[in-house]
Coordinates of C-alpha atoms in Angstrom, one line a residue:
M224 CA -0.3 0.1 -0.2
A225 CA 3.4 2.8 0.9
Q226 CA 4.5 2.0 -2.4
A227 CA 1.4 2.3 -4.4
I228 CA 0.8 5.4 -2.5
S229 CA 4.6 6.9 -3.6
E230 CA 3.3 5.7 -7.0
L231 CA 0.7 8.9 -7.3
G232 CA 2.9 11.4 -6.0
T233 CA 5.4 10.8 -9.0
P234 CA 4.5 12.8 -12.1
R235 CA 3.1 11.2 -15.6
V236 CA 4.9 12.3 -18.4
K237 CA 2.5 13.4 -21.1
V238 CA 2.7 11.6 -24.3
V239 CA 2.7 14.0 -27.5
R240 CA 2.1 13.2 -31.3
P241 CA 4.5 13.3 -33.2
T242 CA 3.1 16.4 -35.5
P243 CA 4.9 17.0 -38.4
T244 CA 6.2 21.1 -37.9
F245 CA 7.7 21.3 -41.8
K246 CA 7.1 19.8 -45.1
G247 CA 9.0 19.9 -48.1
R248 CA 12.4 19.8 -49.7
L249 CA 16.2 19.2 -48.8
I250 CA 18.0 20.9 -51.5
L251 CA 21.5 21.2 -52.8
G252 CA 22.6 23.4 -55.0
S253 CA 21.1 26.8 -56.8
P254 CA 17.8 25.7 -57.2
G255 CA 18.5 28.8 -60.5
S256 CA 21.2 28.3 -62.1
S257 CA 21.9 25.4 -64.7
D258 CA 23.7 23.1 -62.1
P259 CA 22.4 20.2 -61.7
I260 CA 20.9 20.3 -58.0
I261 CA 20.2 16.9 -55.7
S262 CA 16.1 17.3 -53.5
I263 CA 14.8 15.0 -50.9
N264 CA 11.4 15.3 -49.3
V265 CA 11.8 15.3 -46.0
E266 CA 9.8 16.1 -42.9
R267 CA 10.5 18.3 -39.4
Y268 CA 10.0 17.2 -35.9
A269 CA 10.6 18.3 -32.8
R270 CA 13.2 16.1 -30.5
T271 CA 12.8 19.1 -27.5
S272 CA 9.9 21.1 -26.6
V273 CA 9.5 24.2 -23.6
A274 CA 6.8 22.2 -21.1
R275 CA 4.8 24.9 -20.4
A276 CA 2.8 25.1 -17.4
K277 CA -0.8 25.8 -16.8
T278 CA -2.0 28.8 -18.1
A279 CA -5.0 30.5 -15.7
S280 CA -8.0 32.5 -17.0
A281 CA -9.8 35.0 -14.7
F282 CA -12.9 34.9 -13.9
A283 CA -15.5 37.3 -11.9
V284 CA -16.6 35.4 -8.2
R285 CA -20.3 36.1 -8.3
P286 CA -21.7 37.6 -5.3
E287 CA -24.4 35.5 -4.6
A288 CA -21.5 32.4 -4.7
P289 CA -22.9 29.3 -2.9
I290 CA -20.6 28.4 0.2
V291 CA -18.1 25.1 0.1
D292 CA -18.7 22.6 1.9
A293 CA -15.1 20.5 3.0
S294 CA -17.8 17.4 3.5
A295 CA -19.1 17.7 -0.1
Q296 CA -15.7 17.1 -1.8
S297 CA -16.5 16.3 -5.1
S298 CA -19.7 16.2 -4.9
V299 CA -19.2 19.9 -5.0
T300 CA -17.4 19.7 -8.0
M301 CA -20.1 17.2 -10.5
A302 CA -22.8 20.4 -9.2
A303 CA -21.3 22.6 -10.5
E304 CA -20.6 20.8 -14.1
E305 CA -24.1 20.7 -13.5
L306 CA -25.0 24.0 -13.5
G307 CA -22.2 24.7 -15.5
N308 CA -23.6 27.0 -19.3
D309 CA -22.8 28.1 -22.0
V310 CA -21.8 31.9 -22.3
G311 CA -20.9 32.1 -26.6
D312 CA -18.0 31.5 -27.0
G313 CA -17.4 28.5 -26.7
S314 CA -16.0 28.8 -22.4
K315 CA -18.3 27.7 -19.4
T316 CA -18.8 28.7 -15.4
T317 CA -19.2 27.2 -12.7
A318 CA -22.1 28.0 -10.3
H319 CA -19.4 30.2 -9.0
L320 CA -17.5 31.7 -11.3
E321 CA -18.8 33.9 -14.4
A322 CA -17.0 34.0 -17.4
V323 CA -14.5 37.6 -17.7
K324 CA -15.4 39.1 -21.0
N325 CA -11.8 41.8 -22.5
S326 CA -12.5 45.2 -24.9
R327 CA -9.8 47.1 -26.2
I328 CA -11.0 50.8 -26.9
Y329 CA -7.9 53.2 -29.3
Q330 CA -8.2 57.4 -28.4
V331 CA -5.8 59.9 -29.7
D332 CA -5.4 63.5 -27.5
D333 CA -7.8 66.0 -28.9
E334 CA -8.2 69.0 -26.6
S335 CA -11.7 69.1 -27.7
A336 CA -13.4 66.4 -26.5
P337 CA -14.5 65.8 -23.6
G338 CA -11.6 65.4 -21.4
G339 CA -9.6 65.4 -24.0
K340 CA -8.5 62.7 -25.5
R341 CA -11.7 61.2 -28.7
Q342 CA -12.1 57.1 -28.9
V343 CA -11.0 56.1 -32.8
E344 CA -12.2 53.0 -34.2
R345 CA -9.0 50.2 -34.9
D346 CA -9.2 50.7 -38.5
E347 CA -8.4 54.3 -38.5
L348 CA -4.8 53.2 -37.4
A349 CA -2.0 52.9 -38.8
T350 CA 1.4 51.3 -38.9
G351 CA 3.9 53.2 -38.2
Y352 CA 7.5 52.2 -37.2
E353 CA 9.9 54.2 -34.5
Y354 CA 12.7 56.2 -36.7
G355 CA 14.2 58.2 -32.3
R356 CA 11.5 60.4 -31.7
T357 CA 9.2 60.4 -35.0
A358 CA 7.1 57.9 -35.9
V359 CA 7.2 56.5 -39.6
F360 CA 4.1 55.7 -41.4
I361 CA 4.6 53.4 -44.2
S362 CA 1.2 52.6 -46.4
D363 CA 0.0 48.8 -46.5
S364 CA 1.4 49.1 -50.8
D365 CA 5.4 50.1 -49.8
L366 CA 5.5 47.8 -46.0
N367 CA 4.5 45.1 -49.2
V368 CA 7.3 45.8 -51.2
T369 CA 9.9 45.7 -47.4
K370 CA 8.9 41.9 -47.4
L371 CA 11.0 38.9 -48.8
E372 CA 9.5 36.6 -51.4
T373 CA 10.0 33.3 -50.1
E374 CA 9.5 29.8 -50.6
A375 CA 9.5 27.0 -48.6
G376 CA 11.9 24.8 -48.0
L377 CA 15.1 23.8 -46.9
Q378 CA 18.7 24.4 -48.8
I379 CA 22.0 23.8 -48.4
I380 CA 24.5 26.8 -48.5
G381 CA 27.6 25.1 -46.1
F382 CA 29.0 23.3 -44.1
V383 CA 31.1 23.5 -41.1
E384 CA 33.5 21.7 -39.0
R385 CA 32.0 20.1 -36.3
M386 CA 35.2 20.7 -34.2
K387 CA 34.7 25.0 -34.7
Y388 CA 31.4 25.0 -34.7
E389 CA 30.7 26.6 -30.7
R390 CA 27.6 24.9 -28.9
H391 CA 26.6 28.5 -28.0
M392 CA 24.8 29.3 -31.6
H393 CA 22.0 27.4 -30.4
M394 CA 19.1 30.1 -30.1
S395 CA 16.2 27.4 -30.1
P396 CA 15.0 23.9 -28.8
A397 CA 15.9 20.7 -31.7
N398 CA 14.3 19.0 -34.0
L399 CA 14.9 16.2 -36.0
M400 CA 14.6 15.9 -39.5
I401 CA 13.8 12.9 -41.5
A402 CA 12.8 11.8 -44.9
S403 CA 9.3 11.3 -45.9
K404 CA 8.0 8.8 -44.7
S405 CA 6.2 6.8 -48.1
N406 CA 8.6 8.0 -50.1
P407 CA 12.0 5.2 -50.1
Q408 CA 14.3 6.9 -52.7
A409 CA 14.5 10.3 -50.1
S410 CA 15.6 7.7 -47.5
L411 CA 18.0 6.4 -49.1
A412 CA 19.7 9.5 -50.3
L413 CA 19.1 11.4 -47.1
S414 CA 20.4 8.8 -45.4
A415 CA 23.7 9.4 -47.5
F416 CA 23.8 12.6 -46.3
I417 CA 23.3 12.1 -43.0
H418 CA 26.7 9.7 -43.4
A419 CA 29.0 11.9 -45.4
L420 CA 28.8 14.2 -42.5
F421 CA 29.1 11.9 -40.3
E422 CA 32.6 10.6 -41.8
L423 CA 33.3 14.6 -42.4
D424 CA 32.8 15.0 -39.0
S425 CA 30.6 18.0 -40.7
Y426 CA 27.8 19.9 -39.9
G427 CA 25.7 21.4 -42.6
I428 CA 24.1 25.2 -42.6
G429 CA 21.1 26.5 -44.3
R430 CA 18.4 28.1 -45.1
M431 CA 14.7 27.3 -43.5
V432 CA 11.9 28.5 -45.0
S433 CA 8.6 26.5 -43.2
K434 CA 6.3 28.1 -45.4
D435 CA 6.3 30.6 -48.3
G436 CA 5.9 34.4 -47.5
R437 CA 8.0 33.2 -43.9
D438 CA 11.3 35.1 -43.1
P439 CA 13.6 32.6 -43.8
D440 CA 16.2 31.7 -40.8
L441 CA 19.5 29.8 -40.6
V442 CA 19.7 26.1 -39.3
L443 CA 23.0 23.8 -37.6
L444 CA 21.7 20.3 -39.0
A445 CA 24.3 17.4 -37.4
P446 CA 23.9 13.9 -38.7
S447 CA 22.5 11.6 -35.6
I448 CA 22.8 7.9 -36.4
E449 CA 20.7 5.5 -33.8
A450 CA 20.7 1.6 -33.8
D451 CA 17.1 1.4 -35.1
Y452 CA 16.7 5.1 -37.4
E453 CA 19.0 8.1 -38.5
C454 CA 18.5 11.5 -38.5
L455 CA 19.2 15.0 -39.0
L456 CA 19.2 17.4 -35.7
E457 CA 18.4 20.8 -36.7
V458 CA 18.6 23.8 -34.7
Q459 CA 18.7 27.7 -35.2
I460 CA 21.8 30.1 -35.8
P461 CA 22.0 33.6 -35.6
F462 CA 22.3 36.3 -38.3
A463 CA 25.4 38.3 -37.9
E464 CA 23.2 40.7 -36.0
D465 CA 22.0 38.3 -33.2
I466 CA 25.2 38.4 -32.0
R467 CA 26.1 40.4 -28.2
P468 CA 29.5 40.1 -29.2
Y469 CA 30.7 41.8 -26.0
R470 CA 34.4 41.1 -24.7
F471 CA 35.4 40.6 -21.5
P472 CA 39.2 40.4 -19.3
P473 CA 41.3 37.2 -19.4
L474 CA 40.5 35.0 -16.3
D475 CA 43.5 33.7 -16.2
R476 CA 46.2 36.8 -17.0
I477 CA 45.9 39.8 -16.0
M478 CA 47.4 42.3 -19.1
T479 CA 48.8 45.6 -18.4
V480 CA 48.2 49.1 -19.7
S481 CA 52.6 48.7 -21.2
G482 CA 51.3 45.0 -22.9
K483 CA 52.6 42.8 -19.8
V484 CA 50.9 40.0 -19.2
L485 CA 50.5 39.0 -15.6
T486 CA 49.5 35.1 -14.5
E487 CA 50.4 36.3 -10.7
H488 CA 48.2 38.2 -8.8
R489 CA 46.5 38.9 -6.1
N490 CA 42.9 39.8 -8.5
L491 CA 44.3 35.5 -9.6
P492 CA 44.0 32.6 -8.5
S493 CA 47.5 30.0 -6.6
A494 CA 48.0 27.4 -7.7
Q495 CA 46.7 26.2 -4.1
L496 CA 43.5 27.8 -4.7
S497 CA 42.8 26.4 -8.4
Q498 CA 43.7 22.4 -7.0
A499 CA 41.3 23.0 -4.2
M500 CA 38.3 23.8 -6.8
S501 CA 39.3 21.0 -8.9
D502 CA 39.3 19.0 -6.1
Y503 CA 36.3 19.8 -4.9
V504 CA 34.1 19.8 -8.2
D505 CA 35.7 16.2 -8.1
Q506 CA 34.3 15.4 -4.7
M507 CA 30.8 16.7 -5.6
D508 CA 30.1 14.9 -8.8
L509 CA 27.3 13.7 -9.4
S510 CA 28.2 11.2 -12.1
T511 CA 28.6 7.7 -9.9
F512 CA 27.0 9.2 -6.9
G513 CA 23.9 7.4 -7.9
K514 CA 23.1 3.3 -7.2
D515 CA 21.5 0.8 -9.8
D516 CA 19.2 -1.9 -9.0
E517 CA 22.1 -3.9 -7.8
G518 CA 23.9 -1.8 -6.2
N519 CA 26.6 -0.7 -8.7
P520 CA 28.0 3.2 -9.1
A521 CA 25.2 5.1 -11.5
E522 CA 24.4 7.9 -12.3
Y523 CA 22.4 10.1 -9.0
M524 CA 20.1 12.7 -11.5
A525 CA 18.9 10.7 -14.6
L526 CA 16.5 13.0 -17.2
E527 CA 14.1 10.5 -17.5
D528 CA 13.7 10.1 -13.1
T529 CA 13.2 14.5 -12.8
Y530 CA 10.4 15.9 -13.6
S531 CA 10.2 20.0 -13.4
P532 CA 8.7 21.6 -10.2
V533 CA 6.5 24.6 -11.1
L534 CA 4.5 21.9 -14.3
H535 CA 3.9 19.3 -12.1
R536 CA 3.4 21.2 -8.5
I537 CA 0.9 23.6 -10.2
D538 CA -1.1 20.7 -11.1
Q539 CA -1.2 19.2 -7.9
A540 CA -2.6 22.1 -6.6
V541 CA -4.7 22.5 -9.2
R542 CA -6.7 19.0 -8.8
W543 CA -6.0 19.0 -5.5
R544 CA -8.3 22.3 -4.7
A545 CA -10.9 20.8 -7.2
V546 CA -11.4 18.2 -5.1
Y547 CA -11.2 19.3 -1.9
P548 CA -12.2 23.0 -2.6
S549 CA -12.1 24.4 1.0
Q550 CA -8.8 22.5 2.7
P551 CA -5.3 23.2 1.9
I552 CA -2.5 22.2 -0.1
P553 CA -0.2 19.3 1.1
P554 CA 3.3 20.0 -0.3
A555 CA 4.7 19.1 -3.1
Y556 CA 6.0 15.8 -3.7
E557 CA 9.5 15.0 -2.7
V558 CA 9.5 13.6 -6.1
L559 CA 9.5 17.2 -7.4
T560 CA 11.7 18.5 -4.5
R561 CA 14.5 16.3 -4.3
Y562 CA 16.8 17.9 -7.2
S563 CA 16.3 21.1 -5.5
R564 CA 19.1 20.6 -2.5
A565 CA 22.5 18.9 -2.9
P566 CA 22.6 15.0 -1.8
L567 CA 23.0 14.9 2.2
E568 CA 25.8 12.6 1.7
L569 CA 27.6 14.5 -0.9
E570 CA 27.7 17.9 1.3
Q571 CA 29.1 15.9 4.1
S572 CA 31.4 13.2 2.0
A573 CA 32.7 16.8 0.7
R574 CA 32.9 19.2 3.5
P575 CA 36.9 18.4 4.6
G576 CA 37.0 19.9 0.5
L577 CA 35.0 22.2 1.1
Q578 CA 37.2 24.1 4.0
K579 CA 40.3 23.3 2.6
L580 CA 39.0 25.1 -0.5
I581 CA 37.5 28.6 2.3
A582 CA 40.9 28.0 4.3
A583 CA 42.5 28.2 0.1
A584 CA 40.4 31.8 -0.9
D585 CA 41.0 33.1 2.8
L586 CA 37.3 33.9 2.5
K587 CA 36.0 36.3 5.7
K588 CA 32.7 36.4 6.4
V589 CA 31.4 40.0 5.1
P590 CA 30.3 42.5 7.9
P591 CA 25.7 43.7 6.5
K592 CA 25.7 46.8 4.8
Q593 CA 24.5 49.6 6.5
K594 CA 21.6 51.3 4.6
G595 CA 22.8 55.3 5.4
R596 CA 26.2 56.9 6.0
K597 CA 27.0 59.2 8.8
K598 CA 27.2 63.1 9.1
E599 CA 29.5 63.3 11.7
R600 CA 32.5 61.5 9.6
E601 CA 35.6 60.6 12.0
V602 CA 38.5 61.6 9.7
V603 CA 41.1 58.9 9.3
K604 CA 44.3 60.3 9.6
P605 CA 47.3 58.0 8.7
L606 CA 50.2 56.9 10.9
S607 CA 52.7 58.5 10.3
G608 CA 50.3 61.4 11.9
L609 CA 51.0 63.4 7.8
N610 CA 48.5 66.1 6.1
V611 CA 48.6 63.5 2.8
D612 CA 46.4 67.1 1.2
E613 CA 48.9 69.2 2.6
L614 CA 52.2 66.5 0.8
L615 CA 49.8 66.8 -2.7
G616 CA 49.2 70.3 -2.3
R617 CA 45.8 69.7 -2.7
E618 CA 43.7 73.4 -2.1
K619 CA 40.1 73.0 0.1
R620 CA 37.7 73.3 -2.6
S621 CA 34.0 75.3 -0.8
Q622 CA 33.1 75.8 -4.3
I623 CA 31.7 73.2 -6.5
S624 CA 32.6 74.1 -9.8
V625 CA 30.1 73.5 -13.0
D626 CA 33.1 71.5 -15.5
N627 CA 33.9 69.1 -12.5
A628 CA 31.1 69.6 -10.7
V629 CA 30.0 66.2 -10.5
P630 CA 33.5 64.8 -8.7
E631 CA 33.6 68.1 -6.8
F632 CA 30.6 67.4 -4.7
K633 CA 31.2 64.1 -3.9
Q634 CA 34.6 64.7 -2.6
Q635 CA 32.5 68.0 -0.3
L636 CA 30.6 65.5 0.7
A637 CA 33.5 62.8 0.8
T638 CA 34.9 65.6 3.1
A639 CA 31.4 67.1 5.2
Q640 CA 31.7 66.7 8.7
D641 CA 28.3 67.7 9.6
A642 CA 24.6 68.3 8.3
R643 CA 25.3 72.1 7.3
A644 CA 28.6 71.8 4.2
I645 CA 26.2 69.0 2.7
E646 CA 23.3 71.0 2.9
D647 CA 25.9 73.4 1.4
A648 CA 27.1 71.7 -1.3
F649 CA 23.9 70.3 -1.9
K650 CA 22.7 73.7 -2.0
Q651 CA 25.5 74.6 -5.3
M652 CA 24.9 71.5 -7.1
S653 CA 21.4 72.0 -7.5
V654 CA 22.0 75.7 -8.8
I655 CA 24.8 74.5 -11.2
I656 CA 21.7 71.5 -12.1
T657 CA 19.5 74.8 -12.3
S658 CA 21.7 76.7 -15.1
L659 CA 22.5 73.8 -17.5
I660 CA 19.1 73.2 -18.3
K661 CA 18.1 76.0 -18.6
H662 CA 20.8 77.2 -21.1
S663 CA 21.2 73.9 -22.7
L664 CA 21.0 75.0 -26.4
G665 CA 18.2 72.0 -26.9
D666 CA 19.5 68.6 -24.9
S667 CA 23.0 69.9 -25.2
G668 CA 23.4 70.1 -21.5
Y669 CA 19.9 67.4 -20.7
G670 CA 22.8 64.7 -20.6
R671 CA 24.9 67.4 -17.6
A672 CA 21.9 67.0 -15.7
T673 CA 20.7 63.6 -15.5
E674 CA 24.0 62.2 -14.5
G675 CA 24.7 64.6 -11.3
L676 CA 20.4 64.4 -10.4
R677 CA 21.6 60.3 -10.0
V678 CA 24.3 61.3 -8.0
M679 CA 22.7 63.5 -6.6
R680 CA 19.7 61.4 -5.8
E681 CA 22.8 59.1 -4.7
E682 CA 24.5 60.3 -2.3
L683 CA 21.8 62.1 -0.1
T684 CA 19.9 58.2 0.0
G685 CA 23.2 57.3 1.2
L686 CA 23.6 60.3 3.2
E687 CA 19.9 59.6 4.9
E688 CA 18.5 63.1 3.9
P689 CA 16.4 62.9 1.2
R690 CA 14.3 65.3 2.4
L691 CA 16.6 67.4 0.8
Y692 CA 16.5 65.8 -3.3
N693 CA 13.7 64.9 -2.6
D694 CA 11.7 68.9 -2.8
F695 CA 14.7 69.9 -5.7
I696 CA 12.7 67.8 -7.3
R697 CA 9.8 68.2 -6.9
D698 CA 10.7 72.4 -7.8
L699 CA 12.3 70.8 -10.8
K700 CA 9.1 69.6 -11.9
T701 CA 6.8 72.0 -11.6
K702 CA 9.3 74.6 -14.0
L703 CA 9.7 72.2 -16.0
L704 CA 6.3 71.5 -16.7
T705 CA 4.9 75.9 -17.2
D706 CA 8.3 76.2 -18.5
K707 CA 10.0 78.9 -15.9
L708 CA 13.2 76.7 -17.2
N709 CA 13.7 79.3 -20.6
G710 CA 11.2 78.0 -22.8
D711 CA 9.7 74.3 -22.8
R712 CA 11.7 71.8 -21.6
R713 CA 9.7 69.2 -21.0
E714 CA 12.2 66.9 -23.3
M715 CA 14.3 66.8 -19.3
W716 CA 11.5 65.3 -17.8
W717 CA 10.9 62.7 -20.1
E718 CA 15.1 62.0 -19.7
I719 CA 13.6 61.9 -15.9
R720 CA 11.6 60.1 -15.8
R721 CA 13.5 57.6 -18.2
N722 CA 16.3 57.2 -16.4
R723 CA 13.5 56.9 -12.9
L724 CA 15.7 59.6 -10.7
G725 CA 11.1 61.3 -8.9
L726 CA 11.4 61.0 -5.4
I727 CA 13.2 59.3 -3.1
P728 CA 10.4 56.1 -1.0
K729 CA 10.3 55.0 2.3
S730 CA 11.8 51.7 0.2
E731 CA 15.1 53.2 -0.3
S732 CA 15.4 55.2 2.7
D733 CA 13.4 54.9 5.8
V734 CA 13.8 58.1 6.9
S735 CA 12.0 59.0 3.6
D736 CA 8.3 60.8 4.2
V737 CA 7.7 59.8 0.4
A738 CA 5.3 56.0 0.3
E739 CA 5.1 53.9 -2.6
D740 CA 2.2 55.0 -4.2
E741 CA 3.5 58.7 -3.9
A742 CA 6.6 57.7 -5.8
K743 CA 4.8 56.4 -8.5
L744 CA 2.1 59.2 -8.9
F745 CA 5.1 61.3 -9.9
F746 CA 6.4 59.8 -12.9
A747 CA 2.6 61.5 -14.3
S748 CA 3.0 64.2 -16.3
R749 CA 1.1 67.5 -14.2

């Protein structure tokens, strides 16, 4: 009995009927030239596909909904199904839920209309593309010219050696491609193509158009030869525009400014640390941690036993609530949470390796981050007792210059001894930001003003002085929207909204008196 109950918690994977996602020709050669071509009728099926969890629909609860008693259990469900009625669009409503219908309206700005908005029909709308801050209209006739005229098919455009292909280029779930089932000649031709790729240790690159008129995709074709079947595995690969060529510094060496390569540095792992990390990874190996039926080492986390906890947990909750409407939902089955953590036995056996890794890395506990900085700062004095600023010839600035406002503002706040010094630096920065906006030619000064606002907001939040910034940004918004800064400066207000430089709410600073709703409402243009 216990075994039968435990089996009920094991999810049953849904068996999906194979449905072809593409039927067409695989072409080797150029169809438009006089050279001979090879055409093979093929079919494509999904090899991997993301399993989606159930999605909830929106319903309205009827005011006269009956109170469901837990003792009724499944009879309540049956009664609800019997009382279900059709609402006209194919959906059903039960005795306590009412289907919700959505409607969408379109409005445009019109000062002559009530409320400043005029409602328009869907047919009156036109297609437009954003070009900077401008909407560019393109008619339907011009839009047809921009579309590629394509025909369904898969054309081989080249080949690449397997060792030279980079696996991170995969952009889609995997598909498998086989010859048409009722075409033995196609099966023979595709088999020859698959074996040729396998023997040459190469992949094929193809141009895939799944249906007439659709945009083409680049796909990679890899040979797969099993004991009972042969096929091509297909994945989508990127165009040049799809690649993000970010460059990051190497992790095993450091390049100095002079071009010298350093392999030993405080920011590089030592040989002892690398070896400790390698040993710890080996100790946490899951490939042989499991046991088979005969007690021999086996894979601990087999793919066929690894179920999606999100998908099956939602399914479990829905089925439980359908049968027991008012009882609490039980915890997730153990089979769903088994692989959400490392095995306890493995962690205990690898603990000595972890301690060696901690010692080799010289790890220390980081104190909790403080939300604010003290306004009364202690001046850090060097052990020698010398004044570094005097030795370096640095002059103590009391005024912030416009040309170097942000660094000097930070410097003044870093050396501020009391709230009066903080407020003085804030007032100077406020005047500079306002002046940058007021005397800006077009939007030429908006970038510097926005950066100044960002730094002011961060610094005053850390110094627990949100009141200063909130008062200033409120006043600045009023001036921007009422054209009091030498003309129309609404573009600057858009920059403030885009960079989220509004009020400092209580969620960011405990001493703030601005609620979260007020901070969100502040971005309204009024």
